[in-house]
Coordinates of C-alpha atoms in Angstrom, one line a residue:
M1327 CA 102.9 190.3 222.2
L1328 CA 99.2 190.5 221.6
Q1329 CA 98.2 188.1 224.4
S1330 CA 94.7 188.9 225.7
K1331 CA 94.5 192.1 223.6
K1332 CA 90.9 192.8 222.5
I1333 CA 90.8 193.6 218.8
L1334 CA 87.6 194.7 217.1
I1335 CA 87.7 194.3 213.3
F1336 CA 85.3 196.3 211.1
V1337 CA 84.7 194.8 207.7
S1338 CA 82.8 196.5 204.8
G1339 CA 82.1 195.4 201.3
S1340 CA 85.2 194.8 199.3
I1341 CA 86.8 191.9 197.5
A1342 CA 89.9 192.4 199.7
I1343 CA 87.8 191.0 202.6
Y1344 CA 89.3 187.6 201.9
K1345 CA 92.6 188.9 203.4
T1346 CA 90.8 189.7 206.6
L1347 CA 90.3 186.0 207.3
L1348 CA 94.0 185.5 207.4
L1349 CA 94.3 188.7 209.6
I1350 CA 91.9 187.2 212.1
R1351 CA 93.8 183.9 212.2
L1352 CA 97.2 185.5 212.7
L1353 CA 95.9 187.8 215.4
R1354 CA 94.4 184.9 217.3
K1355 CA 97.6 182.9 216.8
E1356 CA 99.4 185.6 218.8
G1357 CA 96.9 185.3 221.6
A1358 CA 94.6 188.2 220.8
E1359 CA 90.8 188.1 221.3
V1360 CA 89.0 189.1 218.1
R1361 CA 85.5 190.3 217.4
I1362 CA 83.9 191.3 214.1
V1363 CA 81.5 194.0 213.1
A1364 CA 80.2 193.7 209.5
T1365 CA 78.1 195.6 207.0
K1366 CA 75.5 193.8 205.0
H1367 CA 77.6 194.2 201.9
A1368 CA 80.6 192.6 203.7
L1369 CA 78.5 189.5 204.4
K1370 CA 77.8 189.1 200.7
F1371 CA 81.5 188.3 200.3
I1372 CA 82.2 186.2 203.4
T1373 CA 79.6 184.2 205.5
I1374 CA 78.9 184.9 209.1
L1375 CA 79.9 181.3 209.9
S1376 CA 83.4 181.8 208.5
F1377 CA 84.0 184.9 210.7
E1378 CA 82.6 183.3 213.8
V1379 CA 84.6 180.0 213.3
L1380 CA 87.8 182.0 213.0
S1381 CA 87.2 184.6 215.7
G1382 CA 85.4 182.4 218.2
H1383 CA 82.9 185.2 218.8
R1384 CA 79.5 186.3 217.4
V1385 CA 79.6 188.6 214.5
L1386 CA 77.7 191.9 215.1
H1387 CA 75.6 193.0 212.1
D1388 CA 72.4 194.8 211.3
E1389 CA 70.2 191.8 212.0
N1390 CA 71.4 190.5 215.3
E1391 CA 71.7 193.3 217.9
C1392 CA 70.6 192.1 221.3
W1393 CA 70.2 194.4 224.4
V1394 CA 69.1 191.8 226.9
Q1395 CA 72.0 191.2 229.2
G1396 CA 72.6 187.6 230.2
E1397 CA 71.3 186.3 226.8
T1398 CA 73.6 184.0 225.0
N1399 CA 73.3 186.2 221.8
Y1400 CA 73.9 189.4 223.7
C1401 CA 75.8 191.8 221.4
N1402 CA 75.2 195.4 220.4
H1403 CA 77.1 198.4 219.1
I1404 CA 77.7 199.9 222.6
S1405 CA 79.0 196.7 224.2
Y1406 CA 81.3 195.8 221.3
A1407 CA 82.7 199.4 221.2
K1408 CA 83.4 199.4 224.9
W1409 CA 85.0 196.0 224.8
A1410 CA 87.9 196.9 222.3
D1411 CA 91.5 197.8 223.0
I1412 CA 92.0 198.7 219.4
A1413 CA 89.8 198.9 216.2
I1414 CA 90.9 197.8 212.8
F1415 CA 88.9 198.8 209.7
A1416 CA 90.1 196.2 207.2
P1417 CA 89.0 196.6 204.5
I1418 CA 87.2 199.9 204.6
S1419 CA 85.3 200.9 201.5
V1420 CA 84.9 204.5 200.2
N1421 CA 81.3 204.4 201.2
S1422 CA 82.2 203.6 204.8
I1423 CA 85.0 206.1 204.8
S1424 CA 82.7 208.9 203.7
K1425 CA 79.9 208.1 206.1
L1426 CA 82.3 207.7 209.0
A1427 CA 84.0 211.0 208.2
H1428 CA 80.6 212.8 208.4
G1429 CA 79.4 211.1 211.5
I1430 CA 76.6 209.1 209.8
A1431 CA 75.3 206.2 211.8
D1432 CA 72.7 204.5 209.5
N1433 CA 73.8 200.9 210.3
V1434 CA 75.3 199.0 213.2
Y1435 CA 78.8 199.1 211.7
L1436 CA 78.8 202.9 211.7
S1437 CA 77.0 203.1 215.1
T1438 CA 79.7 200.9 216.6
A1439 CA 82.5 202.9 215.0
L1440 CA 81.1 206.2 216.4
A1441 CA 80.7 204.7 219.8
L1442 CA 84.4 203.7 220.1
P1443 CA 86.2 205.3 223.1
D1444 CA 89.6 206.9 222.8
I1445 CA 91.5 203.9 221.6
P1446 CA 93.8 203.4 218.6
K1447 CA 92.0 203.1 215.2
I1448 CA 93.5 201.8 212.0
L1449 CA 92.1 202.3 208.5
A1450 CA 93.2 199.8 205.8
T1451 CA 91.7 201.2 202.6
S1452 CA 90.6 199.2 199.5
A1453 CA 88.8 200.4 196.4
N1454 CA 89.2 201.0 192.7
T1455 CA 92.0 203.5 192.0
F1456 CA 89.8 206.2 190.6
M1457 CA 87.3 205.9 193.5
L1458 CA 90.0 205.9 196.2
H1459 CA 91.8 208.9 194.7
N1460 CA 88.7 210.9 194.1
P1461 CA 89.4 214.3 195.8
I1462 CA 86.2 213.9 197.8
I1463 CA 87.3 210.5 199.2
Q1464 CA 90.9 211.8 199.9
K1465 CA 89.4 214.7 201.8
N1466 CA 87.3 212.4 203.9
I1467 CA 90.4 210.3 204.7
E1468 CA 92.3 213.4 205.7
T1469 CA 89.3 214.2 208.0
L1470 CA 89.5 210.9 209.7
Q1471 CA 93.3 211.2 210.1
R1472 CA 92.7 214.6 211.9
Y1473 CA 90.5 212.6 214.3
A1474 CA 93.5 210.3 215.1
Y1475 CA 92.6 207.5 212.7
H1476 CA 95.9 205.8 211.5
L1477 CA 95.9 205.2 207.8
I1478 CA 97.6 202.1 206.2
P1479 CA 97.4 203.2 202.6
A1480 CA 96.3 200.9 199.8
V1481 CA 99.1 199.5 197.6
D1482 CA 99.6 199.0 193.9
G1483 CA 98.3 195.8 192.4
N1484 CA 95.8 194.0 190.1
L1485 CA 92.3 195.0 191.2
A1486 CA 89.2 192.9 191.0
C1487 CA 87.7 195.2 188.3
G1488 CA 90.6 194.4 186.0
D1489 CA 92.5 197.6 186.5
N1490 CA 96.1 197.7 187.7
G1491 CA 96.7 200.6 190.1
N1492 CA 96.7 201.8 193.7
G1493 CA 93.8 200.4 195.6
A1494 CA 94.7 196.9 196.9
M1495 CA 94.5 196.5 200.7
A1496 CA 97.9 196.5 202.3
D1497 CA 99.8 193.4 203.2
I1498 CA 98.4 191.7 206.3
N1499 CA 101.8 191.9 208.1
E1500 CA 101.7 195.7 207.7
I1501 CA 98.4 195.8 209.5
I1502 CA 99.8 193.6 212.3
F1503 CA 103.0 195.7 212.5
Q1504 CA 100.9 198.9 213.0
T1505 CA 98.6 197.2 215.5
K1506 CA 101.5 196.2 217.7
R1507 CA 103.1 199.6 217.4
L1508 CA 99.9 201.4 218.5
L1509 CA 99.4 199.0 221.4
M1510 CA 103.1 199.0 222.6
T1511 CA 104.3 202.6 222.1
Q1512 CA 106.0 204.0 225.2
A1513 CA 106.3 207.7 226.0
Y1514 CA 110.0 207.3 226.4
W1515 CA 110.6 206.1 222.8
H1516 CA 107.7 207.9 221.1
N1517 CA 109.0 209.8 218.1
V1518 CA 112.6 209.5 219.3
N1519 CA 115.1 209.3 216.3
V1520 CA 117.1 206.1 216.3
I1521 CA 119.7 204.8 213.9
V1522 CA 120.5 201.0 213.9
T1523 CA 123.3 199.5 211.9
G1524 CA 123.3 195.8 211.1
G1525 CA 124.9 193.0 209.1
G1526 CA 128.6 192.9 208.3
S1527 CA 130.6 195.1 206.0
K1528 CA 131.9 193.7 202.8
E1529 CA 135.3 194.9 201.6
N1530 CA 136.5 194.4 198.0
I1531 CA 139.7 192.6 197.3
D1532 CA 139.2 193.2 193.6
S1533 CA 136.3 193.9 191.4
I1534 CA 134.9 190.4 191.9
R1535 CA 135.9 189.2 195.4
C1536 CA 135.4 190.6 198.9
I1537 CA 136.1 189.7 202.6
S1538 CA 133.4 189.9 205.2
N1539 CA 132.3 188.2 208.4
H1540 CA 129.5 185.9 209.8
S1541 CA 127.1 188.7 211.0
S1542 CA 123.6 187.8 209.8
G1543 CA 121.9 191.1 210.6
L1544 CA 119.3 189.2 212.7
Q1545 CA 119.9 190.8 216.1
A1546 CA 119.9 194.3 214.5
S1547 CA 116.7 193.5 212.6
Y1548 CA 114.9 192.4 215.8
L1549 CA 116.2 195.5 217.5
V1550 CA 114.7 197.6 214.7
L1551 CA 111.4 195.9 215.1
A1552 CA 111.4 196.4 218.9
L1553 CA 112.2 200.1 218.6
Y1554 CA 109.5 200.5 215.9
Y1555 CA 106.9 198.8 218.1
L1556 CA 107.8 201.1 221.0
G1557 CA 107.2 204.2 218.9
A1558 CA 110.6 205.3 217.7
N1559 CA 111.5 206.8 214.3
V1560 CA 113.9 204.1 213.1
Y1561 CA 116.6 204.4 210.4
F1562 CA 118.1 201.0 209.6
I1563 CA 121.5 200.9 207.8
S1564 CA 122.5 197.3 207.0
S1565 CA 124.1 195.0 204.5
Q1566 CA 121.3 192.4 205.3
T1567 CA 117.7 192.4 206.3
P1568 CA 116.9 188.8 207.1
I1569 CA 113.3 189.4 208.3
Q1570 CA 110.3 191.4 207.0
L1571 CA 110.2 194.9 208.5
P1572 CA 107.5 197.6 208.4
K1573 CA 107.4 199.8 205.4
S1574 CA 107.7 202.9 207.6
V1575 CA 111.1 201.9 208.8
N1576 CA 113.7 203.9 206.8
V1577 CA 116.0 201.1 205.4
S1578 CA 119.3 201.9 203.7
H1579 CA 121.2 198.9 202.1
V1580 CA 124.9 199.3 202.2
F1581 CA 128.0 197.2 201.3
S1582 CA 131.4 198.5 202.6
S1583 CA 132.5 200.2 205.7
Q1584 CA 132.7 203.5 203.7
D1585 CA 129.1 203.0 202.8
Y1586 CA 128.1 202.6 206.4
L1587 CA 130.0 205.8 207.4
H1588 CA 128.6 207.8 204.5
T1589 CA 125.0 206.7 205.2
I1590 CA 125.3 207.3 208.9
N1591 CA 126.4 210.9 208.2
T1592 CA 123.7 211.5 205.6
T1593 CA 121.1 210.0 208.0
M1594 CA 122.2 212.3 210.8
Y1595 CA 122.0 215.3 208.4
R1596 CA 118.5 214.2 207.4
I1597 CA 117.3 213.8 211.0
Q1598 CA 118.7 217.3 211.9
Q1599 CA 117.0 218.8 208.8
N1600 CA 113.7 217.1 209.8
K1601 CA 114.0 218.4 213.3
E1602 CA 114.7 222.0 212.2
T1603 CA 111.7 222.0 209.8
S1604 CA 109.4 220.5 212.4
E1605 CA 106.7 222.8 213.8
S1606 CA 107.8 221.9 217.3
Y1607 CA 111.4 222.7 216.8
N1608 CA 112.8 225.1 219.4
N1609 CA 116.6 224.4 219.8
D1610 CA 115.7 220.8 220.1
N1611 CA 118.2 219.0 222.3
S1612 CA 116.5 215.6 222.2
P1613 CA 118.9 212.7 221.9
I1614 CA 119.5 210.7 218.7
Y1615 CA 120.4 207.0 219.5
L1616 CA 122.9 205.1 217.5
F1617 CA 122.9 201.3 218.0
M1618 CA 126.1 200.2 216.3
V1619 CA 125.2 196.5 215.8
A1620 CA 127.0 196.1 212.5
A1621 CA 130.2 194.2 212.4
I1622 CA 132.6 196.5 210.6
S1623 CA 135.9 195.2 209.3
D1624 CA 138.9 196.3 211.4
Y1625 CA 141.2 195.9 208.4
I1626 CA 140.4 196.3 204.7
P1627 CA 142.2 195.2 201.6
L1628 CA 144.3 197.5 199.4
Q1629 CA 141.8 196.9 196.6
K1630 CA 143.0 195.9 193.1
S1631 CA 141.1 196.9 190.0
G1632 CA 139.8 194.2 187.7
K1633 CA 139.9 190.5 188.6
L1634 CA 143.0 188.9 190.1
K1635 CA 144.0 185.8 188.0
K1636 CA 145.1 182.6 189.7
Q1637 CA 147.6 182.0 187.0
D1638 CA 149.3 185.2 187.9
L1639 CA 149.0 184.6 191.7
G1640 CA 150.4 181.1 191.9
E1641 CA 149.7 178.7 194.7
K1642 CA 149.2 181.4 197.4
M1643 CA 147.1 184.6 197.3
L1644 CA 148.5 187.2 199.6
I1645 CA 146.1 190.0 200.5
E1646 CA 147.6 193.2 201.9
L1647 CA 145.4 194.9 204.5
K1648 CA 145.4 198.3 206.1
Q1649 CA 143.7 199.4 209.3
N1650 CA 140.2 200.7 208.8
I1651 CA 138.7 203.8 210.2
D1652 CA 136.9 203.3 213.5
I1653 CA 133.4 204.5 212.6
L1654 CA 132.0 204.6 216.1
Q1655 CA 135.0 206.5 217.5
S1656 CA 134.9 209.0 214.6
L1657 CA 131.3 210.1 215.2
N1658 CA 131.0 213.1 217.6
Y1659 CA 127.6 214.7 216.8
K1660 CA 125.9 216.8 219.5
N1661 CA 123.1 214.8 221.3
L1662 CA 124.3 211.5 219.7
V1663 CA 124.0 208.7 222.2
K1664 CA 126.3 205.9 221.1
I1665 CA 125.6 202.3 222.0
A1666 CA 128.3 199.8 220.9
F1667 CA 127.9 196.1 220.2
K1668 CA 131.0 194.0 220.6
A1669 CA 131.8 190.3 220.1
E1670 CA 134.6 188.6 221.9
C1671 CA 136.0 185.0 222.1
D1672 CA 138.3 185.6 225.1
S1673 CA 135.9 185.0 227.9
K1674 CA 138.4 185.8 230.6
N1675 CA 139.1 189.4 229.4
A1676 CA 135.9 190.1 227.4
L1677 CA 134.2 192.3 230.0
S1678 CA 137.4 194.3 230.5
Y1679 CA 137.8 194.8 226.7
A1680 CA 134.2 195.9 226.4
R1681 CA 134.4 198.4 229.2
Q1682 CA 137.3 200.1 227.6
I1683 CA 135.0 201.1 224.7
L1684 CA 132.9 203.2 227.1
D1685 CA 135.7 205.8 227.4
S1686 CA 137.7 205.3 224.2
K1687 CA 134.7 205.7 221.9
K1688 CA 132.6 207.8 224.3
C1689 CA 129.8 205.3 224.4
A1690 CA 126.9 205.4 226.9
M1691 CA 126.6 201.6 226.8
V1692 CA 128.2 198.5 225.4
C1693 CA 126.3 195.3 224.5
L1694 CA 128.7 192.3 224.6
N1695 CA 128.5 188.9 223.0
I1696 CA 131.0 186.3 224.3
I1697 CA 131.2 183.9 221.5
S1698 CA 131.6 180.2 222.6
E1699 CA 130.3 176.8 221.7
D1700 CA 127.2 177.6 223.9
N1701 CA 126.6 181.0 222.3
M1702 CA 127.3 180.8 218.6
S1703 CA 124.8 183.5 218.0
F1704 CA 125.4 184.1 214.3
G1705 CA 122.1 183.5 212.5
N1706 CA 120.5 181.9 215.5
E1707 CA 117.2 183.1 217.0
S1708 CA 118.6 183.2 220.6
N1709 CA 121.5 185.1 222.1
E1710 CA 123.3 185.8 225.4
M1711 CA 124.4 189.3 226.0
Y1712 CA 125.8 191.6 228.6
F1713 CA 124.6 195.2 229.0
L1714 CA 127.4 197.4 230.3
T1715 CA 127.5 201.0 231.4
K1716 CA 130.0 202.8 233.7
D1717 CA 127.9 202.0 236.7
S1718 CA 126.0 198.8 235.9
Q1719 CA 126.2 195.4 234.4
T1720 CA 123.5 192.9 233.6
Q1721 CA 123.4 189.6 231.7
I1722 CA 120.5 188.5 229.5
K1723 CA 119.9 185.2 227.8
D1724 CA 116.7 185.0 225.6
T1725 CA 115.5 185.2 222.0
K1726 CA 117.0 188.0 220.0
F1727 CA 113.7 189.8 219.8
N1728 CA 113.1 189.6 223.6
I1729 CA 116.7 190.8 224.2
S1730 CA 115.9 193.8 222.0
L1731 CA 112.9 194.6 224.1
K1732 CA 114.8 194.2 227.3
L1733 CA 117.6 196.4 226.0
C1734 CA 115.1 199.2 225.2
E1735 CA 113.6 198.9 228.7
Y1736 CA 117.1 198.9 230.2
I1737 CA 117.9 202.1 228.4
R1738 CA 114.6 203.7 229.6
T1739 CA 115.0 202.7 233.2
M1740 CA 118.7 203.7 233.4
Q1741 CA 117.9 207.0 231.5
I1742 CA 120.8 206.4 229.2

């Protein structure tokens, strides 16, 4: 996903700089080109050699600017600033925050930062809690945010000074999540509200036991990640979250089918309230997408209180079931675009069954899995899926993440 992307990392003096070494390594592992700009205080923590070995490029610092083109050591604040597709300040100290917010350029780090063109810029803060939350520093952070710097806030933890509080640099994966989002965001999905359901519902038989299904939540989780990268506001409702997701994804953990239904309705209400209080709200008719990936039980037990005892049941345990509510069919919100996910074992009639959902549940699209020995997708990284609308059909076989990206692109091109 980051293949050939040019990422310029700014490092200033902070003990959290040791995390930056891992950041460089992971970015390069994904195919990115990485260059480093360092303050003199940063180089007291980590040597130039360490940065250059990991990045494969010369570190730009106060002592080595070169303006002679063609020289092997050619690097300066203008050339490095022009080179970058995105800039990551990780870690950024309160000193660098304050100087940058006021346009001070008294070292090569700040000169390079101020020379950056209109590209995405990320701030990953790190400092003692009292320093970071000093009103002056908070004001300077707000100033940078007004100038389109994207903040990844510090997190709570044990700090180098011995204090325990908010000031530790965010997890490296959070920085990478945000980097990909800023580089991949599409106009079509930018700030679009999306609900994704995942996992399988669990229906109580008694107070101890339940019935469920094999859904792992993996396809739904990868879809959440794809939509997040493309710029959507994602709400994830699931019984399982098998992979790490960005903190800015709104995750609701649920259990039963009633939990799913209740949480979808409360999420819809929340989205509508957010839209109405938005400064840009003006009878907003923008769509809200619902990807119903979750496997919801078609039948649910008539639940018994307490625990059923085997000495009372005998050799056989008979469970009485009743038909469950069809959640997708019951949802009829204005501007809600419903995209169903269906699994079938009957390969002969699977496509026909899936197409019936388009009308019966008023769905814009159905994503169909035909389960077979060749496509036992539960918990696997790969999948085979059909995308069906009233007027089109396409078949995709790929990793679940790539299928998610292709699904988003299919929706965009088909204007679903």
